[in-house]
Coordinates of C-alpha atoms in Angstrom, one line a residue:
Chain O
X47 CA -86.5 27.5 -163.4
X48 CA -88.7 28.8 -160.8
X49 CA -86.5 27.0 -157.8
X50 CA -83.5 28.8 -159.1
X51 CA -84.7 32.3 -159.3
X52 CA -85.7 31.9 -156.1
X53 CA -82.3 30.4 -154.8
X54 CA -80.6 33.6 -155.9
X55 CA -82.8 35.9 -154.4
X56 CA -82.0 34.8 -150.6
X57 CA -78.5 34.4 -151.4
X58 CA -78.4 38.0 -153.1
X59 CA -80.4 39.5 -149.3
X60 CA -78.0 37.8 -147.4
X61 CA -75.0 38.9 -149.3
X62 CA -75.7 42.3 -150.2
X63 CA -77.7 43.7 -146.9
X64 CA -77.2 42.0 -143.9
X65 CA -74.4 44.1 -142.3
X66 CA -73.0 43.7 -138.3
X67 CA -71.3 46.3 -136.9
X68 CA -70.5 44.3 -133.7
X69 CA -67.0 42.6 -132.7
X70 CA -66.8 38.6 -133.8
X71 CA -64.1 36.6 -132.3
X72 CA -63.2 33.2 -134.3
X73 CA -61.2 31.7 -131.6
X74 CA -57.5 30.5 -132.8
X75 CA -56.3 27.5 -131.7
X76 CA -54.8 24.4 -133.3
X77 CA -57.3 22.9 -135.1
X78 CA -58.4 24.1 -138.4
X79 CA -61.3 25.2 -140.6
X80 CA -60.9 28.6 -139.6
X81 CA -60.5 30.1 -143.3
X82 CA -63.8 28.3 -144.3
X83 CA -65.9 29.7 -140.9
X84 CA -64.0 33.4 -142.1
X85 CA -65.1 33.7 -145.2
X86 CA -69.1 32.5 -144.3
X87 CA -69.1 35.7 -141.7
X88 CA -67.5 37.9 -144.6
X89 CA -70.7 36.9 -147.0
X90 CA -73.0 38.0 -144.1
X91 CA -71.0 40.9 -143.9
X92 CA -69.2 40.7 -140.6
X93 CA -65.2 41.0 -140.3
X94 CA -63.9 38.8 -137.7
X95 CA -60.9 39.2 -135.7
X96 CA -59.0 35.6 -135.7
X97 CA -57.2 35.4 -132.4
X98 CA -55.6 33.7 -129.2
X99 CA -55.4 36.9 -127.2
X100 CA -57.4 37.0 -124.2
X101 CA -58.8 40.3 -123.7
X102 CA -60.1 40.2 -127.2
X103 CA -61.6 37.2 -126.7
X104 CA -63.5 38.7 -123.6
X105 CA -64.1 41.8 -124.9
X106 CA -66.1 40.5 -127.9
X107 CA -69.4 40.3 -128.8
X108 CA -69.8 36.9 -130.3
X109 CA -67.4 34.4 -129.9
X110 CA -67.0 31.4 -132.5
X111 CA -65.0 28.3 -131.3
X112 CA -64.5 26.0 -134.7
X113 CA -62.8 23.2 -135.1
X114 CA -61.4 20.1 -136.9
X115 CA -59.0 18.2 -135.8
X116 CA -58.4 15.3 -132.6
X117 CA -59.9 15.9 -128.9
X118 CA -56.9 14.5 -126.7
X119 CA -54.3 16.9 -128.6
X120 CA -56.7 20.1 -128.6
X121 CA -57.6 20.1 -125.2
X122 CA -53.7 19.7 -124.4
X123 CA -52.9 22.8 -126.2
X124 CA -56.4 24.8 -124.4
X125 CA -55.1 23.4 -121.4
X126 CA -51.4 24.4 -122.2
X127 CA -52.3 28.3 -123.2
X128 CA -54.8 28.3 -120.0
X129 CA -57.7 28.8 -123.0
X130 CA -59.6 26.2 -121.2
X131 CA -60.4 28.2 -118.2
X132 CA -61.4 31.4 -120.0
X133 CA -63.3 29.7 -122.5
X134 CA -65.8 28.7 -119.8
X135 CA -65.9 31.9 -117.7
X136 CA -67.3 33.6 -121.0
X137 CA -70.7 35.2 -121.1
X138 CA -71.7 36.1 -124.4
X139 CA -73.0 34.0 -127.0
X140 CA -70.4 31.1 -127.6
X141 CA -71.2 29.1 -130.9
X142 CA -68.9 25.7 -131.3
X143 CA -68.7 24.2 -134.5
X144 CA -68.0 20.4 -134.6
X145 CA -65.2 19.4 -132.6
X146 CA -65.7 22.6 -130.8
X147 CA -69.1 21.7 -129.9
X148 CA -67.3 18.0 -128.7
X149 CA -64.9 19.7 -126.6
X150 CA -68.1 21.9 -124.8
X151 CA -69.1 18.8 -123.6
X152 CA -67.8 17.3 -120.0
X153 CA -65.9 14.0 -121.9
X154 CA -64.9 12.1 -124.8
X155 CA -64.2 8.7 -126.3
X156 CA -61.9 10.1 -128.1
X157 CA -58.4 9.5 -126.9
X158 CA -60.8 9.1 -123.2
X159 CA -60.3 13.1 -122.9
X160 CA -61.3 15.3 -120.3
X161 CA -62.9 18.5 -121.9
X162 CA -64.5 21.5 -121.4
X163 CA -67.4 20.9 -119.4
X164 CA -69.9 23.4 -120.7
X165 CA -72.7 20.7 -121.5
X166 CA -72.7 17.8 -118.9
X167 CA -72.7 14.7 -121.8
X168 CA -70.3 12.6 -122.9
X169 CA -68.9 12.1 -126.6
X170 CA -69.2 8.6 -128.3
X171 CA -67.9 6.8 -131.0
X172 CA -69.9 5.8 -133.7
X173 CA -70.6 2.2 -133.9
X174 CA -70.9 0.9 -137.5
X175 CA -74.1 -1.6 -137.3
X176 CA -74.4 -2.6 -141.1
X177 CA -72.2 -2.5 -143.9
X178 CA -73.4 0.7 -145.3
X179 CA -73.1 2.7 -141.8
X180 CA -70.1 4.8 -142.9
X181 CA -67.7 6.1 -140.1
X182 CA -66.7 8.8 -140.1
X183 CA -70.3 10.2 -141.0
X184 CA -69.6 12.4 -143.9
X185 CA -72.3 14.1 -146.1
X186 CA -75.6 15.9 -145.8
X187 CA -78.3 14.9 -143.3
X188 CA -81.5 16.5 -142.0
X189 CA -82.1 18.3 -139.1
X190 CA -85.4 17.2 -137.0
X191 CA -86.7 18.1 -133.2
X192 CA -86.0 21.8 -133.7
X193 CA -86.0 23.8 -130.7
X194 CA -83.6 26.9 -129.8
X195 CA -82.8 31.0 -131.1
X196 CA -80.5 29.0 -133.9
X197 CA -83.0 27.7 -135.5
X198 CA -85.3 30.6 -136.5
X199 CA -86.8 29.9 -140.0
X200 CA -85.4 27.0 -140.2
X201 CA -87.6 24.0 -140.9
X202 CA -87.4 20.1 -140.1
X203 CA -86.0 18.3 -142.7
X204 CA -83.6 20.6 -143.6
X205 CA -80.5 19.8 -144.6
X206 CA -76.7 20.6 -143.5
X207 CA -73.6 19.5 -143.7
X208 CA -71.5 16.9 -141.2
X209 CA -68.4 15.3 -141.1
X210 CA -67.4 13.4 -137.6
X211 CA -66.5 10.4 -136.1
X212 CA -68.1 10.9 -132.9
X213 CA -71.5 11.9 -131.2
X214 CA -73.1 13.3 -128.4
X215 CA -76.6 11.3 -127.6
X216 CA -79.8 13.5 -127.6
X217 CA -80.1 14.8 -123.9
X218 CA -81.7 18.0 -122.3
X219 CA -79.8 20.5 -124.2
X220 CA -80.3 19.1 -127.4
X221 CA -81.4 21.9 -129.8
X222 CA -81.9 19.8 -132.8
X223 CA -81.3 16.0 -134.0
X224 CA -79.9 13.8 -136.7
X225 CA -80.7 10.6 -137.5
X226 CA -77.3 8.3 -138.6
X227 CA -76.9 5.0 -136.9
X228 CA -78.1 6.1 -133.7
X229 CA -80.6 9.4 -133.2
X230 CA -77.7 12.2 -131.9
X231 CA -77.5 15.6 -130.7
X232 CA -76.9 17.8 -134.3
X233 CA -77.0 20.8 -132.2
X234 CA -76.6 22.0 -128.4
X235 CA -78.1 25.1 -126.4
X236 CA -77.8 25.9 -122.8
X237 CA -77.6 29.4 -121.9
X238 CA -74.8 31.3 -123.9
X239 CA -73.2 28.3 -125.3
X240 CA -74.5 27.4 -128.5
X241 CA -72.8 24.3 -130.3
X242 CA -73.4 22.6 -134.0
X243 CA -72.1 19.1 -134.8
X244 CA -72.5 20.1 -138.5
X245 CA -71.0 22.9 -140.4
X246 CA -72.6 25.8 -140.8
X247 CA -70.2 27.4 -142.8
X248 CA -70.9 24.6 -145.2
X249 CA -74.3 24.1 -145.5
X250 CA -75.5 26.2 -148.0
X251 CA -78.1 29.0 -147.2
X252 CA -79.5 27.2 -144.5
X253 CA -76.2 27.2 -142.4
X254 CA -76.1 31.3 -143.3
X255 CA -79.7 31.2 -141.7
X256 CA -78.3 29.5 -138.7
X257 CA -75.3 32.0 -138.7
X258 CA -77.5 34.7 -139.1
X259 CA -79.7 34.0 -136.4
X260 CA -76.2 33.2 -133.8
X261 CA -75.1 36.8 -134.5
X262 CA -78.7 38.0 -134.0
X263 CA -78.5 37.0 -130.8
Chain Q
X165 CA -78.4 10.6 -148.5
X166 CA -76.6 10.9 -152.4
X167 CA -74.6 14.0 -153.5
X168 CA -74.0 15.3 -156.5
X169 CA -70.9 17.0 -157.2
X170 CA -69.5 19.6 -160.0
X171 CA -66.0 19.2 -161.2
X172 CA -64.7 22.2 -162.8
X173 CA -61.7 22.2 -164.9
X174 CA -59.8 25.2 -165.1
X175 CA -60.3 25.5 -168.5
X176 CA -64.6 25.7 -168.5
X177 CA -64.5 29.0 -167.7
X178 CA -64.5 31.5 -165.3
X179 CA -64.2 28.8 -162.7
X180 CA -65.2 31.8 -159.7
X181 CA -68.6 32.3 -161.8
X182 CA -69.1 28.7 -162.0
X183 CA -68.5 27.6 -158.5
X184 CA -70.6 30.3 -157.3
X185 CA -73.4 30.0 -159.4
X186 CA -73.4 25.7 -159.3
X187 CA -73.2 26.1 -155.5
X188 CA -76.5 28.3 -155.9
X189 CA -78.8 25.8 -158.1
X190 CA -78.0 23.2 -155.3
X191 CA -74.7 21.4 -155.8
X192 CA -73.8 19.2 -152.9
X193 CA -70.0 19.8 -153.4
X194 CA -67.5 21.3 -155.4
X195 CA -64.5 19.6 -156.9
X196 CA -61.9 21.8 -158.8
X197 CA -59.3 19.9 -160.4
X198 CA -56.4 22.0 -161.5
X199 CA -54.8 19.4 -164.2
X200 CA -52.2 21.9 -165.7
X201 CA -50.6 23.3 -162.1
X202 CA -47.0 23.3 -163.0
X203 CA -45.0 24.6 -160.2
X204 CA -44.9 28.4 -161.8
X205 CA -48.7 28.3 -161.7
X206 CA -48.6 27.6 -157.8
X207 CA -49.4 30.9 -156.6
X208 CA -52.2 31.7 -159.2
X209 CA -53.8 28.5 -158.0
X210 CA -53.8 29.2 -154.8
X211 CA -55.0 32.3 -155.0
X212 CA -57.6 31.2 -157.5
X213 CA -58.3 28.3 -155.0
X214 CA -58.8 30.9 -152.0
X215 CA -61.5 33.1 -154.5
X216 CA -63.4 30.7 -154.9
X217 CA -63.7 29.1 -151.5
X218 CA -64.9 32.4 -150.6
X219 CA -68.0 32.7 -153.0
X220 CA -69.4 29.2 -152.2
X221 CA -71.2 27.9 -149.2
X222 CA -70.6 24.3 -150.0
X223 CA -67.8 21.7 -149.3
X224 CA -64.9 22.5 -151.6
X225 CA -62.8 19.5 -152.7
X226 CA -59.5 20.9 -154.6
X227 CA -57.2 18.1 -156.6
X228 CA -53.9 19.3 -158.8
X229 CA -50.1 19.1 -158.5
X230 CA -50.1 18.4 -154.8
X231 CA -47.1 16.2 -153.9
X232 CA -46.2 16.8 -150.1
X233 CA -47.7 17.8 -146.8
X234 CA -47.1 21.5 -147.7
X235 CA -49.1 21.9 -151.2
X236 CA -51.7 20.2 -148.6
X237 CA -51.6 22.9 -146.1
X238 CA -51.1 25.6 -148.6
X239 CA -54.6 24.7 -150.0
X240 CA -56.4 24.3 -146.7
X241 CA -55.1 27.9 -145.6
X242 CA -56.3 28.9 -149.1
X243 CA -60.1 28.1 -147.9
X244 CA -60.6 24.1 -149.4
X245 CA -61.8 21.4 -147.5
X246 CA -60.5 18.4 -149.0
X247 CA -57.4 17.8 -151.4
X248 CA -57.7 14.9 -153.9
X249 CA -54.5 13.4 -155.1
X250 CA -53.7 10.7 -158.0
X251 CA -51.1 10.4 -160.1
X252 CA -48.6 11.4 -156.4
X253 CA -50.4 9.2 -154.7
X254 CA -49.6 5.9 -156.8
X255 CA -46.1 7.1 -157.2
X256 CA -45.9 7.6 -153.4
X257 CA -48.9 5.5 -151.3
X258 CA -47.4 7.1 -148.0
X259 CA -48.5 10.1 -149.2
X260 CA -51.9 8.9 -147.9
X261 CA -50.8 8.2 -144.6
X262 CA -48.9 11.7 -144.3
X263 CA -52.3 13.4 -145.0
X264 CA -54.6 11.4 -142.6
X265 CA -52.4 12.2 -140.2
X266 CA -51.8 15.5 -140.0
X267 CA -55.0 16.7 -141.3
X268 CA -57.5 13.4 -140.4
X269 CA -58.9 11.3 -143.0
X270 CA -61.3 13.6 -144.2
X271 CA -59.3 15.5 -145.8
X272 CA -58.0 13.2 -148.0
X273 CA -59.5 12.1 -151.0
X274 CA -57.7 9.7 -153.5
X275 CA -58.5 10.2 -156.9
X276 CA -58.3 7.1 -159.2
X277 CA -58.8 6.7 -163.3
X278 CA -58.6 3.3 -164.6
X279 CA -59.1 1.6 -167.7
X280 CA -60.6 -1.7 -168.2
X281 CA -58.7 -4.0 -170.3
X282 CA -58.1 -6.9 -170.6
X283 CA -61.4 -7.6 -168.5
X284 CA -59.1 -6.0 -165.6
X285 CA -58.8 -2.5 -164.2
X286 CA -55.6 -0.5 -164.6
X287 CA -54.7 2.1 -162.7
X288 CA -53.4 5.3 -164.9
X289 CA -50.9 8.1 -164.1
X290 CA -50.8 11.6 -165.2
X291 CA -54.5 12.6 -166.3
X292 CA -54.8 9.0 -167.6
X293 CA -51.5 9.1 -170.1
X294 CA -49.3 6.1 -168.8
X295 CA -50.8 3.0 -167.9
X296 CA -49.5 1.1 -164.4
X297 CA -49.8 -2.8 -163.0
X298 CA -51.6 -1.1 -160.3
X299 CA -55.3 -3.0 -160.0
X300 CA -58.1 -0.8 -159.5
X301 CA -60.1 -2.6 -156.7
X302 CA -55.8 -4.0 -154.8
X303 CA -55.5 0.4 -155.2
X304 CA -58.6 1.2 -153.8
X305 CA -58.5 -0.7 -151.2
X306 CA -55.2 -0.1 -149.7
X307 CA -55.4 3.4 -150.2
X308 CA -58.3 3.1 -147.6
X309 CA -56.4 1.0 -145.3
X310 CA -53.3 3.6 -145.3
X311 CA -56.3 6.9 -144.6
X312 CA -57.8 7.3 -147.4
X313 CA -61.0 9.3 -146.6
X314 CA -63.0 9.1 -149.6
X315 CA -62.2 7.4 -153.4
X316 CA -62.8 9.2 -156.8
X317 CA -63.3 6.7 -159.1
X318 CA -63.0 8.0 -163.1
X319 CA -63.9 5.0 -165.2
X320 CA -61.6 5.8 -168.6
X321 CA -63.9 3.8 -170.4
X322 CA -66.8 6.0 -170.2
X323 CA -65.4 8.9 -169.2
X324 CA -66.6 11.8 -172.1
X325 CA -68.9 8.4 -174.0
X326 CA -72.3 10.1 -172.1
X327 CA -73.7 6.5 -171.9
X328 CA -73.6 6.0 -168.1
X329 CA -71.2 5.3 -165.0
X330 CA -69.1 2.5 -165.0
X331 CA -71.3 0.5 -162.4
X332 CA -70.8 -3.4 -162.4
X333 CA -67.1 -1.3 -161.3
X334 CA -68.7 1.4 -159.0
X335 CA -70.9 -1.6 -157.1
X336 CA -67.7 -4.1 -156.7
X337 CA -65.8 -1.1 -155.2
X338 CA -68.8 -0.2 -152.9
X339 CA -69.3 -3.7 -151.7
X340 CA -65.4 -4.0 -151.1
X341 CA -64.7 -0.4 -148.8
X342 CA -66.3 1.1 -146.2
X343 CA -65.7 4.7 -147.2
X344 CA -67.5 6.4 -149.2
X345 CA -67.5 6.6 -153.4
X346 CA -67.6 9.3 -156.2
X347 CA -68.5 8.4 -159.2
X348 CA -67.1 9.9 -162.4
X349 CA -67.3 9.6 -165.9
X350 CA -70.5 8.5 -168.2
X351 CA -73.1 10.8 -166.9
X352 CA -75.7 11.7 -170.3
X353 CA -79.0 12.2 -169.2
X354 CA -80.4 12.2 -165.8
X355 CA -81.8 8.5 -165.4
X356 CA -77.8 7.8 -165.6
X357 CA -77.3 9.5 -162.2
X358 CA -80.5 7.1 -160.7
X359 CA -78.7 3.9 -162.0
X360 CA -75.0 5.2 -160.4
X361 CA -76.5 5.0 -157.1
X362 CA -79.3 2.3 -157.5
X363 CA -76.9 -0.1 -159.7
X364 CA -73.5 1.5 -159.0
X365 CA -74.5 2.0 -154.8
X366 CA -72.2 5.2 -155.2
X367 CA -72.2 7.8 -152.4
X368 CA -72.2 10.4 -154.4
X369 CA -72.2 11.1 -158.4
X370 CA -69.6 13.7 -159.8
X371 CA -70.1 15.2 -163.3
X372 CA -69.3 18.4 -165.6
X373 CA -70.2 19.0 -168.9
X374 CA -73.9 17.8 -168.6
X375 CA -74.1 20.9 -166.2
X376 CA -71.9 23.0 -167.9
X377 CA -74.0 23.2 -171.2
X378 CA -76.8 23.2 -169.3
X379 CA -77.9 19.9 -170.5
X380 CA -79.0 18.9 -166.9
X381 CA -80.2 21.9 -165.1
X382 CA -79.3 20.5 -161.2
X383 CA -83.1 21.9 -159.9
X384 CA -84.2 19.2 -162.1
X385 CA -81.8 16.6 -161.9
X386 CA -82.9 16.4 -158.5
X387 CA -86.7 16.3 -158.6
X388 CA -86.3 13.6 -160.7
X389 CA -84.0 11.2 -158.4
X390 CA -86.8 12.7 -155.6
X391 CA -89.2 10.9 -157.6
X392 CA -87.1 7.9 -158.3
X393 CA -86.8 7.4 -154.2
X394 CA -83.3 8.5 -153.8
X395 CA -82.6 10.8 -150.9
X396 CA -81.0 14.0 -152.3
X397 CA -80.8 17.7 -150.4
X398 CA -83.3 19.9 -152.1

């Protein structure tokens, strides 16, 4: 019972005394998720503004670009509302979740899309190799190769919480790494543009760690 | 890696407690299944849906009385990430198709029960009520071909027995798709959860009232499919 009294206790420190008086942005766009990323920052005790407007955007302190949903139609509708371009002129810490960390890379398989451009890499497809390789990669995996200001306290072997389709390889600005099919990039850091393939939002205290340590930034 | 996932029936309590506190001893996933939602009870689902999506830290899967694209959205708004759907889903298979495409596979998660009889598996409407000619594996499988992202398989026959999933089943089902399976119904003790995903090759291992009574404690459930070689978050 020991394992469980000590369960509640970080939960209860997160919840109940962590408190951010500083300006969070959760970027909206047309791709979803953004109720789930919401209420994680309201359990660490920040209220985030959910908007499109640009000059809250660049007036924020943290900016969170989440996402679920398909590359090709996403970057259409950045593209459309001239979010692209503002999205990469930003200079304060930038955290992309999932296909928000996809579309910080230069390309993707998906739909053969033109993205961002933040991280030089482009985004595979998973290739099934056996019958038990899954696609999409759904589940919890473990985190190895830590490096980066996201990972603070957190140990390899850790685990968190994916769900994609597509990858980005392990390159220079890989902050941490996953091993499904192929060794790929679980998370991304270069400069002020932080990016997780998994969900932090749904990976139990150690994605509020990870959270944490973004808005310590 | 094998999850192990809570379903919580409206009526086991103060389901708000419960998620919170099964999402703290280490549940991989929570699946609330609203089997009562008549349309008056909409709103108070929803809303029940949306408290509880913001006291847990964990994938949320939420199943009951969702027959079109809007009860969808209307529960992804409300803070879940998944929708299962059964009885509306046999009644209307394009249903599936709807889903995966507006939302992406993984949002969609078709829920089957089926009996064995027979020494066939028949798919059953309405919390299991009214038997159709719908095969379990033909059912399966084409509700992964039109999107289906995941399958929740409730084997009737042991369903509430406590002597152990439905696994010859669970194994012909793995062997057969390529997404991934929840078992449901049988679990007793904890050596039953080893054999689901050892014998029964499921993805992931749903169960209630051995955690509700505290008959399993989830800590320990876990240690011991540790030390049975099966990779589980801790």
């Amino acid at each position: 019972m020991q394992t469980k009294r000590k369960l509640h206790d970080s939960q209860a420190t997160n919840i109940a005394i962590v408190r951010y008086k500083m300006n969070v942005v959760i970027i909206k766009y047309n791709a979803g998720n953004i109720r789930s990323v919401d209420f994680a920052l309201k359990r660490l005790g920040v209220n985030a503004q959910i908007t499109d407007s640009a000059e809250q955007i660049q007036g924020a302190d943290k900016v969170i670009f989440p996402g679920v949903g398909e590359a090709g139609s996403t970057m259409q509708f950045l593209r459309q509302t001239g979010m692209d371009k503002l999205l990469k002129s930003l200079h304060q810490p930038f955290l992309g979740i999932c296909l928000g960390m996809q579309l910080m890379c230069h390309s993707s398989e998906e739909g053969g899309t033109d993205c961002l451009g933040m991280f030089d890499e482009n985004v595979k497809r998973f290739v099934p190799q056996v019958h038990a390789d899954k696609v999409p990669h759904m589940g919890w995996n473990q985190l190895e190769n830590l490096k980066g200001k996201l990972f603070r306290d957190i140990k390899a072997g850790e685990f968190v919480y994916f769900v994609h389709s597509f990858y980005v390889p392990v390159c220079d600005f890989t902050a941490a790494s996953t091993q499904y099919i192929v060794p790929f990039s679980a998370a991304l850091e270069k400069d002020n543009f932080y990016a997780t393939q998994f969900h932090p939002e749904k990976s139990g205290s150690v994605g509020e760690t990870i959270l944490k340590n973004f808005l310590e930034l | 890696m094998k999850g192990i996932n809570f379903v919580n029936l409206r009526e086991a309590g103060d389901p708000v407690e419960l998620g919170r506190e099964y999402s703290r001893q280490g549940a991989d996933e929570l699946v609330f299944l609203d089997i009562t939602a008549s349309y008056e009870e909409r709103k108070t689902f929803t809303e029940l849906v949306s408290r509880i999506a913001a006291n847990i830290n964990i994938p949320f899967t939420v199943g009951g009385g969702i027959n079109e694209i809007e009860d969808v959205e209307r529960l992804l708004v409300a803070g879940a990430d998944k929708i299962s759907i059964n009885s509306s889903a046999l009644l209307h298979p394009q249903l599936i198709e709807n889903i995966a495409t507006h939302f992406g596979s993984q949002v969609c998660v078709v829920a089957i029960d089926a009996r064995e009889d027979d020494k066939d598996w028949f798919c059953y409407l309405k919390g299991g009520r009214e038997r159709t000619e719908k095969k379990l594996f033909e059912w399966a499988y084409e509700a992964q071909e039109r999107g289906a992202g995941e399958i929740l398989f409730t084997s009737m026959n042991h369903d509430g027995v406590k002597n152990g999933y439905a696994n010859e089943a669970l194994a012909r089902l793995s062997n057969k798709l390529s997404i991934p399976i929840i078992a449901s119904g049988g679990a007793g003790k904890k050596e039953h959860f080893a054999d689901v995903f050892l014998k029964g090759k499921a993805d992931a291992a749903l169960a209630a009232s051995v955690f509700h009574f505290g008959e399993i404690p989830i800590p320990e459930l876990k240690s011991y499919l540790c030390s049975r070689n099966i990779t589980v978050r801790i």
